Amino acid sequence: MQRTKNDLWVGLFVMAGAAALLFLALKAGNLLSLNFDDTYAVSARFDNIGGLKVRAPVKSAGVVVGRVASIGFDPDTYQARVDVELEKRFVFPKDSSMKILTSGLLGEQYLGLEPGADNKPLAAGDKVTMTQSAVVLENLISQFLYSKAADSSNANDGAGARK
């Protein structure tokens, strides 16, 4: 009888530990957010979203003010459509802008929301028109290499013309 009672307590302890590990894994992977505040939806279009993912944070002045709700492709404009859920306690002007930023050099991407100066606030269903796409590291590197190659070929052409 004593052995089965101990087995029951050990089993409950192991299950509680497994539940705690699952909770931590979901929180660390940004797949779980326990936020029950009311939200309103806005959308934005970007030429390139890079590695932005659903549930990525939307930050303003470093504070999380919402989350990315969904990402899709608009076949008419050939742009990515990003739907965002902003918390109702944060009110932003209608002319606010969004840009895709990266935490650190190679960290996760998130949306940065910069407030504008309009008197009218963003409301549910509004579209943020001023957007800046993600900076893709590979594109920057290739632009740098091509510009260096062009500079060196121009320097060689100038040296050959002087002789």
PDB file of C-alpha atoms in Angstrom:
ATOM      1  CA  MET A   1       0.000   0.000   0.000  1.00  0.00           C
ATOM      2  CA  GLN A   2       2.827   2.411   0.916  1.00  0.00           C
ATOM      3  CA  ARG A   3       4.662   1.642  -2.335  1.00  0.00           C
ATOM      4  CA  THR A   4       1.667   2.514  -4.554  1.00  0.00           C
ATOM      5  CA  LYS A   5       1.182   5.804  -2.674  1.00  0.00           C
ATOM      6  CA  ASN A   6       4.829   6.758  -3.317  1.00  0.00           C
ATOM      7  CA  ASP A   7       4.501   5.708  -6.958  1.00  0.00           C
ATOM      8  CA  LEU A   8       1.473   7.979  -7.316  1.00  0.00           C
ATOM      9  CA  TRP A   9       3.343  10.990  -5.854  1.00  0.00           C
ATOM     10  CA  VAL A  10       6.410  10.343  -8.008  1.00  0.00           C
ATOM     11  CA  GLY A  11       4.200  10.026 -11.081  1.00  0.00           C
ATOM     12  CA  LEU A  12       2.440  13.342 -10.312  1.00  0.00           C
ATOM     13  CA  PHE A  13       5.798  15.046  -9.749  1.00  0.00           C
ATOM     14  CA  VAL A  14       7.143  13.749 -13.070  1.00  0.00           C
ATOM     15  CA  MET A  15       3.988  14.892 -14.909  1.00  0.00           C
ATOM     16  CA  ALA A  16       4.234  18.370 -13.338  1.00  0.00           C
ATOM     17  CA  GLY A  17       7.874  18.593 -14.410  1.00  0.00           C
ATOM     18  CA  ALA A  18       7.015  17.525 -17.962  1.00  0.00           C
ATOM     19  CA  ALA A  19       4.230  20.133 -18.124  1.00  0.00           C
ATOM     20  CA  ALA A  20       6.640  22.821 -16.888  1.00  0.00           C
ATOM     21  CA  LEU A  21       9.221  21.845 -19.547  1.00  0.00           C
ATOM     22  CA  LEU A  22       6.553  21.934 -22.270  1.00  0.00           C
ATOM     23  CA  PHE A  23       5.419  25.375 -21.111  1.00  0.00           C
ATOM     24  CA  LEU A  24       9.004  26.702 -21.134  1.00  0.00           C
ATOM     25  CA  ALA A  25       9.697  25.234 -24.571  1.00  0.00           C
ATOM     26  CA  LEU A  26       6.586  26.867 -26.040  1.00  0.00           C
ATOM     27  CA  LYS A  27       7.420  30.205 -24.418  1.00  0.00           C
ATOM     28  CA  ALA A  28      11.034  30.095 -25.612  1.00  0.00           C
ATOM     29  CA  GLY A  29       9.937  29.203 -29.142  1.00  0.00           C
ATOM     30  CA  ASN A  30       7.519  32.160 -29.173  1.00  0.00           C
ATOM     31  CA  LEU A  31       4.622  29.767 -29.797  1.00  0.00           C
ATOM     32  CA  LEU A  32       2.734  30.602 -26.631  1.00  0.00           C
ATOM     33  CA  SER A  33       1.771  33.957 -25.277  1.00  0.00           C
ATOM     34  CA  LEU A  34      -0.603  34.217 -22.393  1.00  0.00           C
ATOM     35  CA  ASN A  35      -2.045  37.609 -23.223  1.00  0.00           C
ATOM     36  CA  PHE A  36      -5.765  38.031 -22.786  1.00  0.00           C
ATOM     37  CA  ASP A  37      -5.922  41.772 -23.539  1.00  0.00           C
ATOM     38  CA  ASP A  38      -8.294  43.023 -26.234  1.00  0.00           C
ATOM     39  CA  THR A  39      -6.675  43.612 -29.619  1.00  0.00           C
ATOM     40  CA  TYR A  40      -7.428  45.275 -32.933  1.00  0.00           C
ATOM     41  CA  ALA A  41      -6.195  44.152 -36.340  1.00  0.00           C
ATOM     42  CA  VAL A  42      -4.256  46.246 -38.852  1.00  0.00           C
ATOM     43  CA  SER A  43      -2.421  45.168 -41.983  1.00  0.00           C
ATOM     44  CA  ALA A  44       0.624  46.225 -43.960  1.00  0.00           C
ATOM     45  CA  ARG A  45       2.265  45.249 -47.250  1.00  0.00           C
ATOM     46  CA  PHE A  46       5.978  44.629 -47.717  1.00  0.00           C
ATOM     47  CA  ASP A  47       8.138  43.905 -50.772  1.00  0.00           C
ATOM     48  CA  ASN A  48      10.261  41.448 -48.771  1.00  0.00           C
ATOM     49  CA  ILE A  49       9.548  40.100 -45.281  1.00  0.00           C
ATOM     50  CA  GLY A  50      12.812  38.147 -44.958  1.00  0.00           C
ATOM     51  CA  GLY A  51      12.473  35.645 -42.106  1.00  0.00           C
ATOM     52  CA  LEU A  52       9.493  37.274 -40.357  1.00  0.00           C
ATOM     53  CA  LYS A  53       7.231  34.645 -38.807  1.00  0.00           C
ATOM     54  CA  VAL A  54       3.715  34.444 -37.459  1.00  0.00           C
ATOM     55  CA  ARG A  55       3.616  35.291 -33.704  1.00  0.00           C
ATOM     56  CA  ALA A  56       6.683  37.553 -34.090  1.00  0.00           C
ATOM     57  CA  PRO A  57       6.495  40.562 -31.770  1.00  0.00           C
ATOM     58  CA  VAL A  58       5.482  44.039 -32.856  1.00  0.00           C
ATOM     59  CA  LYS A  59       7.558  46.532 -30.882  1.00  0.00           C
ATOM     60  CA  SER A  60       7.408  50.267 -30.428  1.00  0.00           C
ATOM     61  CA  ALA A  61      10.237  51.924 -28.466  1.00  0.00           C
ATOM     62  CA  GLY A  62      11.391  48.428 -27.477  1.00  0.00           C
ATOM     63  CA  VAL A  63       8.037  47.498 -25.880  1.00  0.00           C
ATOM     64  CA  VAL A  64       5.944  44.647 -27.281  1.00  0.00           C
ATOM     65  CA  VAL A  65       2.633  46.202 -28.379  1.00  0.00           C
ATOM     66  CA  GLY A  66       1.278  43.333 -30.468  1.00  0.00           C
ATOM     67  CA  ARG A  67       1.992  40.209 -32.490  1.00  0.00           C
ATOM     68  CA  VAL A  68       2.018  39.199 -36.147  1.00  0.00           C
ATOM     69  CA  ALA A  69      -1.272  37.348 -36.712  1.00  0.00           C
ATOM     70  CA  SER A  70      -0.795  36.071 -40.263  1.00  0.00           C
ATOM     71  CA  ILE A  71       1.388  36.392 -43.338  1.00  0.00           C
ATOM     72  CA  GLY A  72       0.159  35.942 -46.900  1.00  0.00           C
ATOM     73  CA  PHE A  73       0.941  36.797 -50.508  1.00  0.00           C
ATOM     74  CA  ASP A  74      -1.114  39.253 -52.565  1.00  0.00           C
ATOM     75  CA  PRO A  75      -1.103  38.030 -56.186  1.00  0.00           C
ATOM     76  CA  ASP A  76      -2.332  41.414 -57.475  1.00  0.00           C
ATOM     77  CA  THR A  77       0.498  43.547 -56.064  1.00  0.00           C
ATOM     78  CA  TYR A  78       3.103  40.756 -55.713  1.00  0.00           C
ATOM     79  CA  GLN A  79       3.737  41.817 -52.147  1.00  0.00           C
ATOM     80  CA  ALA A  80       3.574  40.101 -48.782  1.00  0.00           C
ATOM     81  CA  ARG A  81       0.564  41.011 -46.665  1.00  0.00           C
ATOM     82  CA  VAL A  82       1.200  41.014 -42.914  1.00  0.00           C
ATOM     83  CA  ASP A  83      -1.769  41.118 -40.538  1.00  0.00           C
ATOM     84  CA  VAL A  84      -0.976  42.400 -37.057  1.00  0.00           C
ATOM     85  CA  GLU A  85      -2.911  42.255 -33.790  1.00  0.00           C
ATOM     86  CA  LEU A  86      -2.176  45.340 -31.661  1.00  0.00           C
ATOM     87  CA  GLU A  87      -3.256  45.613 -28.034  1.00  0.00           C
ATOM     88  CA  LYS A  88      -6.130  48.086 -27.572  1.00  0.00           C
ATOM     89  CA  ARG A  89      -4.378  49.843 -24.707  1.00  0.00           C
ATOM     90  CA  PHE A  90      -1.791  51.111 -27.217  1.00  0.00           C
ATOM     91  CA  VAL A  91      -3.163  53.721 -29.627  1.00  0.00           C
ATOM     92  CA  PHE A  92      -1.053  54.811 -32.589  1.00  0.00           C
ATOM     93  CA  PRO A  93      -1.618  57.620 -35.129  1.00  0.00           C
ATOM     94  CA  LYS A  94      -3.007  56.704 -38.540  1.00  0.00           C
ATOM     95  CA  ASP A  95       0.207  57.764 -40.320  1.00  0.00           C
ATOM     96  CA  SER A  96       2.434  55.415 -38.310  1.00  0.00           C
ATOM     97  CA  SER A  97       5.047  53.382 -40.150  1.00  0.00           C
ATOM     98  CA  MET A  98       6.213  49.764 -39.866  1.00  0.00           C
ATOM     99  CA  LYS A  99       9.561  48.244 -40.663  1.00  0.00           C
ATOM    100  CA  ILE A 100      11.014  44.791 -40.327  1.00  0.00           C
ATOM    101  CA  LEU A 101      13.961  44.782 -37.940  1.00  0.00           C
ATOM    102  CA  THR A 102      16.343  42.151 -36.606  1.00  0.00           C
ATOM    103  CA  SER A 103      17.342  41.690 -32.969  1.00  0.00           C
ATOM    104  CA  GLY A 104      21.096  41.571 -33.004  1.00  0.00           C
ATOM    105  CA  LEU A 105      23.182  40.742 -36.041  1.00  0.00           C
ATOM    106  CA  LEU A 106      21.593  37.400 -36.890  1.00  0.00           C
ATOM    107  CA  GLY A 107      18.679  37.290 -34.419  1.00  0.00           C
ATOM    108  CA  GLU A 108      14.971  36.853 -34.973  1.00  0.00           C
ATOM    109  CA  GLN A 109      13.041  39.387 -36.986  1.00  0.00           C
ATOM    110  CA  TYR A 110      10.244  41.520 -35.601  1.00  0.00           C
ATOM    111  CA  LEU A 111       8.079  44.441 -36.682  1.00  0.00           C
ATOM    112  CA  GLY A 112       9.001  47.912 -35.516  1.00  0.00           C
ATOM    113  CA  LEU A 113       6.084  50.336 -35.281  1.00  0.00           C
ATOM    114  CA  GLU A 114       6.985  54.021 -35.317  1.00  0.00           C
ATOM    115  CA  PRO A 115       4.225  56.487 -34.441  1.00  0.00           C
ATOM    116  CA  GLY A 116       3.384  59.305 -36.803  1.00  0.00           C
ATOM    117  CA  ALA A 117       1.903  62.735 -36.088  1.00  0.00           C
ATOM    118  CA  ASP A 118      -1.694  62.388 -37.302  1.00  0.00           C
ATOM    119  CA  ASN A 119      -4.538  63.242 -34.913  1.00  0.00           C
ATOM    120  CA  LYS A 120      -6.628  60.272 -36.060  1.00  0.00           C
ATOM    121  CA  PRO A 121      -5.742  56.919 -34.449  1.00  0.00           C
ATOM    122  CA  LEU A 122      -5.296  53.571 -36.195  1.00  0.00           C
ATOM    123  CA  ALA A 123      -8.510  51.564 -36.016  1.00  0.00           C
ATOM    124  CA  ALA A 124      -9.408  47.938 -36.648  1.00  0.00           C
ATOM    125  CA  GLY A 125      -9.063  47.069 -40.338  1.00  0.00           C
ATOM    126  CA  ASP A 126      -6.777  49.992 -41.219  1.00  0.00           C
ATOM    127  CA  LYS A 127      -3.759  49.561 -43.465  1.00  0.00           C
ATOM    128  CA  VAL A 128      -0.330  50.920 -42.599  1.00  0.00           C
ATOM    129  CA  THR A 129       0.921  52.341 -45.891  1.00  0.00           C
ATOM    130  CA  MET A 130       4.430  53.465 -44.933  1.00  0.00           C
ATOM    131  CA  THR A 131       6.500  50.295 -44.663  1.00  0.00           C
ATOM    132  CA  GLN A 132      10.142  49.325 -44.977  1.00  0.00           C
ATOM    133  CA  SER A 133      11.054  45.796 -46.008  1.00  0.00           C
ATOM    134  CA  ALA A 134      13.552  43.536 -44.315  1.00  0.00           C
ATOM    135  CA  VAL A 135      17.246  44.037 -44.939  1.00  0.00           C
ATOM    136  CA  VAL A 136      18.533  40.776 -46.381  1.00  0.00           C
ATOM    137  CA  LEU A 137      22.142  40.186 -45.391  1.00  0.00           C
ATOM    138  CA  GLU A 138      22.922  38.219 -48.565  1.00  0.00           C
ATOM    139  CA  ASN A 139      21.786  41.148 -50.744  1.00  0.00           C
ATOM    140  CA  LEU A 140      23.992  43.571 -48.825  1.00  0.00           C
ATOM    141  CA  ILE A 141      27.014  41.308 -49.173  1.00  0.00           C
ATOM    142  CA  SER A 142      26.454  40.825 -52.911  1.00  0.00           C
ATOM    143  CA  GLN A 143      26.033  44.585 -53.450  1.00  0.00           C
ATOM    144  CA  PHE A 144      29.283  45.206 -51.571  1.00  0.00           C
ATOM    145  CA  LEU A 145      31.171  42.581 -53.585  1.00  0.00           C
ATOM    146  CA  TYR A 146      29.819  43.841 -56.924  1.00  0.00           C
ATOM    147  CA  SER A 147      30.707  47.440 -56.067  1.00  0.00           C
ATOM    148  CA  LYS A 148      34.244  46.387 -55.084  1.00  0.00           C
ATOM    149  CA  ALA A 149      34.599  44.393 -58.307  1.00  0.00           C
ATOM    150  CA  ALA A 150      33.379  47.376 -60.335  1.00  0.00           C
ATOM    151  CA  ASP A 151      35.799  49.698 -58.524  1.00  0.00           C
ATOM    152  CA  SER A 152      38.763  47.401 -59.169  1.00  0.00           C
ATOM    153  CA  SER A 153      37.876  46.984 -62.855  1.00  0.00           C
ATOM    154  CA  ASN A 154      37.548  50.779 -63.241  1.00  0.00           C
ATOM    155  CA  ALA A 155      40.951  51.244 -61.555  1.00  0.00           C
ATOM    156  CA  ASN A 156      42.510  48.726 -63.940  1.00  0.00           C
ATOM    157  CA  ASP A 157      40.945  50.402 -66.966  1.00  0.00           C
ATOM    158  CA  GLY A 158      42.294  53.794 -65.861  1.00  0.00           C
ATOM    159  CA  ALA A 159      45.810  52.433 -65.337  1.00  0.00           C
ATOM    160  CA  GLY A 160      45.814  50.829 -68.797  1.00  0.00           C
ATOM    161  CA  ALA A 161      44.669  54.046 -70.476  1.00  0.00           C
ATOM    162  CA  ARG A 162      47.538  56.087 -69.015  1.00  0.00           C
ATOM    163  CA  LYS A 163      50.302  53.900 -70.475  1.00  0.00           C
TER     164      LYS A 163
END
